[in-house]
mmCIF file of C-alpha atoms in Angstrom:
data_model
loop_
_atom_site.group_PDB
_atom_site.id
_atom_site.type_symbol
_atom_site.label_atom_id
_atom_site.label_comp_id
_atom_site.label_asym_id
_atom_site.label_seq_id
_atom_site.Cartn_x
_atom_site.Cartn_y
_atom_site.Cartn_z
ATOM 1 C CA UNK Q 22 50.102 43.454 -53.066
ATOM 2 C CA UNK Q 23 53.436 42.122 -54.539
ATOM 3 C CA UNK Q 24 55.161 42.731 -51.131
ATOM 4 C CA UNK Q 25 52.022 40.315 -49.533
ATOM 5 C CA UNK Q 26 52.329 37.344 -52.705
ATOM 6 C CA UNK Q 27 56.178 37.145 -51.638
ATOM 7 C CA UNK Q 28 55.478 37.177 -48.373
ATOM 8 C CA UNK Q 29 53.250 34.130 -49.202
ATOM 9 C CA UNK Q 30 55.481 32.168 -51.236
ATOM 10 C CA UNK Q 31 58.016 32.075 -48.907
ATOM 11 C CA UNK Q 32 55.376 30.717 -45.752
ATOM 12 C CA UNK Q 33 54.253 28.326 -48.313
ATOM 13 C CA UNK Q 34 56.152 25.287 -47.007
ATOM 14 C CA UNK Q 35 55.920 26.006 -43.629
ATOM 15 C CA UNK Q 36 51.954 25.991 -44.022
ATOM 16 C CA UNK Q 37 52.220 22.362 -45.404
ATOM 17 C CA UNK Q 38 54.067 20.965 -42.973
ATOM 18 C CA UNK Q 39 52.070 21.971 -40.235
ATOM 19 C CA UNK Q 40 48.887 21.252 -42.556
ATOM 20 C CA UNK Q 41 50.787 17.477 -42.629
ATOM 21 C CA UNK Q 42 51.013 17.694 -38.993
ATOM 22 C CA UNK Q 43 47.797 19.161 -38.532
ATOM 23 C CA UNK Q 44 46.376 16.307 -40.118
ATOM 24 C CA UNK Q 45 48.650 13.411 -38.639
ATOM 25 C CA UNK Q 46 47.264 14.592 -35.230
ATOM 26 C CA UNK Q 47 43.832 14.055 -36.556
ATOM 27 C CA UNK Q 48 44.670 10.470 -37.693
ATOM 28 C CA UNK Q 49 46.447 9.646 -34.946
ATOM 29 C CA UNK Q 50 43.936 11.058 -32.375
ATOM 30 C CA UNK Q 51 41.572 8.727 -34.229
ATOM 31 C CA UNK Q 52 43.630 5.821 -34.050
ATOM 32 C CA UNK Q 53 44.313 6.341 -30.394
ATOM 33 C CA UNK Q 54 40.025 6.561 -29.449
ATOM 34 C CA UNK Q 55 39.617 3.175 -31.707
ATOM 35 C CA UNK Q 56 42.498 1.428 -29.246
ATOM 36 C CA UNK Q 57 40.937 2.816 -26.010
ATOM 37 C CA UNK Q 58 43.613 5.071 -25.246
ATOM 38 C CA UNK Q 59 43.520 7.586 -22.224
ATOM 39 C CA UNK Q 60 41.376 10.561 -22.457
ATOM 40 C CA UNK Q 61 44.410 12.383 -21.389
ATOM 41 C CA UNK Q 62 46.229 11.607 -24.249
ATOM 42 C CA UNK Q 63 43.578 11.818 -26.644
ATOM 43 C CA UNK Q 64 42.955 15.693 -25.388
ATOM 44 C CA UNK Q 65 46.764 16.713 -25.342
ATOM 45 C CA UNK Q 66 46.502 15.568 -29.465
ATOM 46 C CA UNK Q 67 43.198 17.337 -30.004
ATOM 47 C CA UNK Q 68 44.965 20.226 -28.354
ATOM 48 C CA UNK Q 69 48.202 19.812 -30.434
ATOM 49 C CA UNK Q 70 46.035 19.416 -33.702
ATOM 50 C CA UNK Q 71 44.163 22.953 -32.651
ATOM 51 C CA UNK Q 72 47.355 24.871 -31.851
ATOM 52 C CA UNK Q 73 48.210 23.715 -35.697
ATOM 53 C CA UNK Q 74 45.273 24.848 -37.424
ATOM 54 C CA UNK Q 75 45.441 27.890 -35.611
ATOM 55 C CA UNK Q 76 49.171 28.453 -36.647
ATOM 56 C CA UNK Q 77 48.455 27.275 -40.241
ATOM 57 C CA UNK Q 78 45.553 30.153 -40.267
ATOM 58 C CA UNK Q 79 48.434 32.830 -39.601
ATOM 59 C CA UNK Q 80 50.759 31.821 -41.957
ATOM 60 C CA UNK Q 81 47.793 31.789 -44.191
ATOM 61 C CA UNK Q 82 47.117 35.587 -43.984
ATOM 62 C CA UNK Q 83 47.763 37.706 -47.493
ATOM 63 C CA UNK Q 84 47.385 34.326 -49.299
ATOM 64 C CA UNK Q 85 43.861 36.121 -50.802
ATOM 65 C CA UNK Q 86 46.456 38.255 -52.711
ATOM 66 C CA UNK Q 87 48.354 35.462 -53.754
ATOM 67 C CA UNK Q 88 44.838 33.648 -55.263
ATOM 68 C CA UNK Q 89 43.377 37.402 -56.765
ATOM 69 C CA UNK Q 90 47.120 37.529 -58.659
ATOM 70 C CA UNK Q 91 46.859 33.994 -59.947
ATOM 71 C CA UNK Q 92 43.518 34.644 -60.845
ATOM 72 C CA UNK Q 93 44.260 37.703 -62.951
ATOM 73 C CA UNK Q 94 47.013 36.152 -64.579
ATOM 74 C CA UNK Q 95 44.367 33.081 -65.802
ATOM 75 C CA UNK Q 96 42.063 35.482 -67.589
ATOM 76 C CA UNK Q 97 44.943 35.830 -70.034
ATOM 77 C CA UNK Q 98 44.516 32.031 -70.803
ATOM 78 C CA UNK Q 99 43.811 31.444 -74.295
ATOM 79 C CA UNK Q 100 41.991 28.231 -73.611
ATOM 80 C CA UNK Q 101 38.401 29.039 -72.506
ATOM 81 C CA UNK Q 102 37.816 26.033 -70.910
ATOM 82 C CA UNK Q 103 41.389 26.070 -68.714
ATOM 83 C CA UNK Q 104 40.673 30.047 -68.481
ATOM 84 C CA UNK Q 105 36.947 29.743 -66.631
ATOM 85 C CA UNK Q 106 38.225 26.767 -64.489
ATOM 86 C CA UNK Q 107 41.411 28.051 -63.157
ATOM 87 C CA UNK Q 108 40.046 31.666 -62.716
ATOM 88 C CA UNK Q 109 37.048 30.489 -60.694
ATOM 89 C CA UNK Q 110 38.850 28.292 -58.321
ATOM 90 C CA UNK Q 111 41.697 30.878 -57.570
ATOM 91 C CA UNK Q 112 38.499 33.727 -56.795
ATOM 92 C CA UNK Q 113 36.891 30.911 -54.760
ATOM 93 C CA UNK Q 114 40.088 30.227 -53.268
ATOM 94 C CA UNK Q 115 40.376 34.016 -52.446
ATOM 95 C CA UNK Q 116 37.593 34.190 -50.484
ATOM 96 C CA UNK Q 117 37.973 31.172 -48.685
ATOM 97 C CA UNK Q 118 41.145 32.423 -47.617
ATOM 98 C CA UNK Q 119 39.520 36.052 -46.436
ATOM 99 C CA UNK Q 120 36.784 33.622 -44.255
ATOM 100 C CA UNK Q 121 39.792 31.904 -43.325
ATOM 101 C CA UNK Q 122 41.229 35.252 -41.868
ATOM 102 C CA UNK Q 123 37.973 36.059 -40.458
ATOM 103 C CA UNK Q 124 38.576 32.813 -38.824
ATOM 104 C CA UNK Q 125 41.239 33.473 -37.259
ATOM 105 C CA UNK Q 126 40.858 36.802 -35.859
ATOM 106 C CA UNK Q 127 37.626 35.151 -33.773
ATOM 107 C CA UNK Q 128 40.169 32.043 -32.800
ATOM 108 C CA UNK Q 129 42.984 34.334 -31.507
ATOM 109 C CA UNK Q 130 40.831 36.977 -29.348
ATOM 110 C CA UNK Q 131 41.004 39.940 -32.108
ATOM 111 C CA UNK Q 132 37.281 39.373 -32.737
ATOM 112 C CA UNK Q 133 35.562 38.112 -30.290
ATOM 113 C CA UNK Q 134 32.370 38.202 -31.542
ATOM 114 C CA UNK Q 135 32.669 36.769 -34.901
ATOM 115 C CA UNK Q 136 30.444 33.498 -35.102
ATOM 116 C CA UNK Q 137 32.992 30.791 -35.681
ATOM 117 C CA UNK Q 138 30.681 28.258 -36.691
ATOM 118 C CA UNK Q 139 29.015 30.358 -39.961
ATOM 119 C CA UNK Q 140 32.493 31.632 -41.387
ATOM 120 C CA UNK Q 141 33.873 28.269 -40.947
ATOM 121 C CA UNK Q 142 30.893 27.064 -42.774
ATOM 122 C CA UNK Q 143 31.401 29.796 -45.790
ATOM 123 C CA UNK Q 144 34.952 29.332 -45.564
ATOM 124 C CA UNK Q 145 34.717 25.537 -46.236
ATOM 125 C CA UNK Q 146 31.951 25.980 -48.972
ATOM 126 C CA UNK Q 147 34.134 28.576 -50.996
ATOM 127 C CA UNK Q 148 36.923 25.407 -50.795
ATOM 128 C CA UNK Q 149 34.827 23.083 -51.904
ATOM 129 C CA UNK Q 150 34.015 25.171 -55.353
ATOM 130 C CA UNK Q 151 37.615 25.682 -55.308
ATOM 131 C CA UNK Q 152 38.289 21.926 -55.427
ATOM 132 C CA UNK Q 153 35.129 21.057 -57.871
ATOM 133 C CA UNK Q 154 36.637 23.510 -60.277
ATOM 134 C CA UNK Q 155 40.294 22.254 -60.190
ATOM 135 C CA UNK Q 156 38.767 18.586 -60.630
ATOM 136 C CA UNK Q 157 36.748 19.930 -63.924
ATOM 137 C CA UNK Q 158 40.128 20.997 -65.134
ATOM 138 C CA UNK Q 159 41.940 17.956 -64.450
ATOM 139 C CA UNK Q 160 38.946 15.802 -65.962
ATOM 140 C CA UNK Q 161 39.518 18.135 -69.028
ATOM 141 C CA UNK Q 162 43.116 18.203 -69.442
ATOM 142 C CA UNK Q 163 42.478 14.203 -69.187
ATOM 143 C CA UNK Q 164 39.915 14.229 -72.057
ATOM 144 C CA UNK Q 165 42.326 16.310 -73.776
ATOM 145 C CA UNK Q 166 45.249 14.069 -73.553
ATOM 146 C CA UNK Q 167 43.291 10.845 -74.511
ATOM 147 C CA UNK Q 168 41.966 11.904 -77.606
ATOM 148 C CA UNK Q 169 45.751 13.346 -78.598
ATOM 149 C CA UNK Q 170 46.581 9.807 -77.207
ATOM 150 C CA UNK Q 171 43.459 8.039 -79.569
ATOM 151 C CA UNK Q 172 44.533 10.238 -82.284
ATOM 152 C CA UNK Q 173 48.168 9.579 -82.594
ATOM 153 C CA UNK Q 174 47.375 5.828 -82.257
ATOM 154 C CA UNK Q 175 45.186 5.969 -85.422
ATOM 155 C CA UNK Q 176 48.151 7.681 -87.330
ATOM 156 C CA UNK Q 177 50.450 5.187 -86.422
ATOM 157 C CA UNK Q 178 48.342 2.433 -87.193
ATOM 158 C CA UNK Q 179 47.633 3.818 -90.747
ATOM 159 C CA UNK Q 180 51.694 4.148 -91.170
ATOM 160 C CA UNK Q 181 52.454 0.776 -90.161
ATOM 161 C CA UNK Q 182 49.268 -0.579 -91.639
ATOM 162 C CA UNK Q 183 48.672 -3.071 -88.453
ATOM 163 C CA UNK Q 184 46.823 -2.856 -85.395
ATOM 164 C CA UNK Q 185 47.832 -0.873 -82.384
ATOM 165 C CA UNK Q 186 48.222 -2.692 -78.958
ATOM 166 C CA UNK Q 187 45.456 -2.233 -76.559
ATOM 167 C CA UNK Q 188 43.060 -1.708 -79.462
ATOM 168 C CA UNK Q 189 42.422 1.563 -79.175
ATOM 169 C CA UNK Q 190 41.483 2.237 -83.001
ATOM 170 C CA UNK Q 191 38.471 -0.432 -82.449
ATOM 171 C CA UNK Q 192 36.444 2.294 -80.502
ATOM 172 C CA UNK Q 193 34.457 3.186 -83.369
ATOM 173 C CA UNK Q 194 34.269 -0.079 -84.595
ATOM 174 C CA UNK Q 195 30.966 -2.236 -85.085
ATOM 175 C CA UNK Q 196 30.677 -5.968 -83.481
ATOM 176 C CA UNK Q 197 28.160 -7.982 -85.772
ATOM 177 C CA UNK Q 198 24.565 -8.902 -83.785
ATOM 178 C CA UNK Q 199 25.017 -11.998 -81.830
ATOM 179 C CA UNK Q 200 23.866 -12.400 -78.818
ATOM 180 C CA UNK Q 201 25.615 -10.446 -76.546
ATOM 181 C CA UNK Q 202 27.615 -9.207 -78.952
ATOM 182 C CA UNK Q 203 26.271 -5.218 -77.558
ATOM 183 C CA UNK Q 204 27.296 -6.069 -73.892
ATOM 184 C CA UNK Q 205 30.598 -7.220 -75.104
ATOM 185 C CA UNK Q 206 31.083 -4.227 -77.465
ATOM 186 C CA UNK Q 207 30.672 -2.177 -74.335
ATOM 187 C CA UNK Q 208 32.260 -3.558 -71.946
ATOM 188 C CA UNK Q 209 35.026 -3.555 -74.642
ATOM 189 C CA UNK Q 210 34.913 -0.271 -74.886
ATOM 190 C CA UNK Q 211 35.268 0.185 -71.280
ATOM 191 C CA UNK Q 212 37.979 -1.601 -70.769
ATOM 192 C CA UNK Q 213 40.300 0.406 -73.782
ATOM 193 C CA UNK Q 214 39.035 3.828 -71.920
ATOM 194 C CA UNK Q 215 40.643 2.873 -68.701
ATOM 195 C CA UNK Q 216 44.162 1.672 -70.283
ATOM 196 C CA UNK Q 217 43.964 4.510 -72.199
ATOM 197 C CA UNK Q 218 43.201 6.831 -69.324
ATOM 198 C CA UNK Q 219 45.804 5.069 -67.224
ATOM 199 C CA UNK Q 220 48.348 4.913 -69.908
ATOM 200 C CA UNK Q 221 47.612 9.161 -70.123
ATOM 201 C CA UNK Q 222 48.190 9.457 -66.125
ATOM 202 C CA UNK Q 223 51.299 7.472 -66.046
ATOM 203 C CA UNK Q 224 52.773 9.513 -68.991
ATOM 204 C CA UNK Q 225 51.839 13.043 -67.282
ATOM 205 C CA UNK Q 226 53.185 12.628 -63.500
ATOM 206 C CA UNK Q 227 51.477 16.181 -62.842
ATOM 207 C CA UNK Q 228 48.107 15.802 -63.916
ATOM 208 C CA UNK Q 229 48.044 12.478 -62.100
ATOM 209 C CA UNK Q 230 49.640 14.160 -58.664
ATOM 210 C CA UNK Q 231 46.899 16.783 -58.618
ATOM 211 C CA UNK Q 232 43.984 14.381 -59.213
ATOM 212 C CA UNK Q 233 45.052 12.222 -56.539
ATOM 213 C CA UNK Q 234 45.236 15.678 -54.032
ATOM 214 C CA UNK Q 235 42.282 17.251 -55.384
ATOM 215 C CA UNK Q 236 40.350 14.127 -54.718
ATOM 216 C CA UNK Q 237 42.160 13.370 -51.195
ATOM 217 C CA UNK Q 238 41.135 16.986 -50.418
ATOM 218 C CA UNK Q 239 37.578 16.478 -51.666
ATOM 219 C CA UNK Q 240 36.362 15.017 -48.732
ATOM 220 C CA UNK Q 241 37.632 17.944 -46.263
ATOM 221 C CA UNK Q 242 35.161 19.841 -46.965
ATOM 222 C CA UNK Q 243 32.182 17.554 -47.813
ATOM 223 C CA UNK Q 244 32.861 16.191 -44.333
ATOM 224 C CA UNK Q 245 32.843 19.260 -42.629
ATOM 225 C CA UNK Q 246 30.002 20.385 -44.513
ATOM 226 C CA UNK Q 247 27.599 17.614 -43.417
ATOM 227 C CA UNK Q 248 27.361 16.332 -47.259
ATOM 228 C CA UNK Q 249 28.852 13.580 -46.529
ATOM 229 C CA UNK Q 250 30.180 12.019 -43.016
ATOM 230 C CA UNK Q 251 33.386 10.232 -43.767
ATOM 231 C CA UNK Q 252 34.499 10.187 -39.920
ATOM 232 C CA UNK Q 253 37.856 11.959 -38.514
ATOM 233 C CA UNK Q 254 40.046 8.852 -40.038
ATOM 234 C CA UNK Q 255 39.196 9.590 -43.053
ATOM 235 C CA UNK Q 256 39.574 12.670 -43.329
ATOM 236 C CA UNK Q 257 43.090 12.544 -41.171
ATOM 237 C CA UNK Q 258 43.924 10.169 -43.785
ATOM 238 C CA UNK Q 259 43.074 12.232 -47.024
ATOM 239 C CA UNK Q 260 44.536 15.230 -45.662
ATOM 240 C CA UNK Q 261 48.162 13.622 -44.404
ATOM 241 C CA UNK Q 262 47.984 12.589 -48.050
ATOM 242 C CA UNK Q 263 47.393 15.829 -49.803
ATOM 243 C CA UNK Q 264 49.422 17.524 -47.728
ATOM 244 C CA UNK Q 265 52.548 15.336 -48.864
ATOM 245 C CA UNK Q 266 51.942 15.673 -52.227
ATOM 246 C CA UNK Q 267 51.708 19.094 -51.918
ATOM 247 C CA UNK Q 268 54.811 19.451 -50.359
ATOM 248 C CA UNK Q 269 56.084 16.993 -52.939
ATOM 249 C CA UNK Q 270 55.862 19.632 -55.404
ATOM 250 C CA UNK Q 271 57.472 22.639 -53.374
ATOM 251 C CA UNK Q 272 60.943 20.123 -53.024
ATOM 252 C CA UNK Q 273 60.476 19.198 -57.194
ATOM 253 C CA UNK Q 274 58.944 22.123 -59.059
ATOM 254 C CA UNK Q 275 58.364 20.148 -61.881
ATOM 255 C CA UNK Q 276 55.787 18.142 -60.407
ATOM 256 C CA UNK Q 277 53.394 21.195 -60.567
ATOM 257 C CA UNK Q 278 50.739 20.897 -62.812
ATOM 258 C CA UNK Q 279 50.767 23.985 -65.166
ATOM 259 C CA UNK Q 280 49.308 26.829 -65.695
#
């Protein structure tokens, strides 16, 4: 198994880029029907976009080893929130990557008779709990970081005995009963949450790099899963842009949200 993770790690980048090609193709195809282009063209770029997915799918094969391993190594997590998220994506990524195998054995003539259409369809569903799960974790580490963020606010504005900018020590605050006085409260309210949460993102470049390619990858699967039709440019779009952050953090390391 340690022979197949290396193997993995080292096909890594090659994977993205053609999963950044892959989806380029996609966009551009798309771009190329909207402007009436020939169906020529338009069939040598589906055919270019197939040959990638097809060469992604090999350079995918032993990743399932990769996920089991990174799963076993999150059960040691001593947070129990961070422990059941990031275990349960990396088994759902597992098996997503097995379908994915399955996949391409049909695509490439080893298996003939495997039906494309349902492993594709439990291949993309085991990606999309993969995804919802690495979301939860991101919306926790977030929740995390913007009560250490409230909380160190408060101490600061006890030290220096004034108010904080942004007014984040007036969430639990009351507003006296005039009229409208609740809607304002609220909308108050509102309004510190969103500095806060954006001050949190800018300050932690990782946390904000995988929300933006969880969410960009969201709708690859809830496209192809008929839960939601967002349409080829879409999700040519959200992919291209995934697929550069990705390989954003294979060329800086540190850019890798951890554990």
């Amino acid at each position: 198994m340690d022979s197949w993770v290396r193997f993995s790690a080292q096909s890594q980048a090659r994977e993205r880029l053609c999963r950044a090609a892959q989806y380029a193709c996609s966009l551009l195809g798309h771009a190329l029907q909207k402007r009436g282009a020939s169906p020529e063209l338009q069939k040598q770029i589906r055919q270019l976009e197939g040959h990638l997915s097809l060469g992604r799918k090999l350079l995918r094969l032993g990743n399932s080893a990769d996920a089991l391993e990174s799963a076993k190594r999150a059960v040691h997590l001593s947070d129990v929130v961070l422990r059941f998220c990031i275990t349960v994506s990396h088994l759902n990524r597992a098996l997503y990557f097995a379908c994915d195998n399955v996949l391409w054995a049909g695509k490439s003539g080893l298996a003939p008779r495997v039906d494309q259409e349902k492993w594709a369809q439990r291949s993309f569903r085991y990606y999309l709990f993969s995804l919802i799960m690495n979301l939860s974790r991101d919306a926790y580490e977030i929740r995390l970081l913007m009560e250490q963020e409230s909380s160190m606010s408060s101490r600061r504005q006890k030290g220096s005995g004034g108010g904080v900018p942004g007014g984040i020590e007036t969430w639990g605050s009351e507003v006296p009963g005039t009229p409208g006085g609740g809607l304002t409260h609220l909308a108050l309210k509102l309004q510190l949450q969103v500095l806060l949460l954006a001050r949190v993102l800018r300050g932690h470049p990782p946390l904000l790099l995988d929300v933006v390619r969880n969410a960009c990858d969201l709708f690859i699967p809830l496209d192809k899963l008929g839960l939601w039709h967002c349409g080829p440019g879409i999700v040519g779009f959200c992919g291209l842009v995934s697929s550069i952050l990705s390989i954003l953090t294979l060329i800086c390391p540190w850019l890798r949200l951890k554990p």
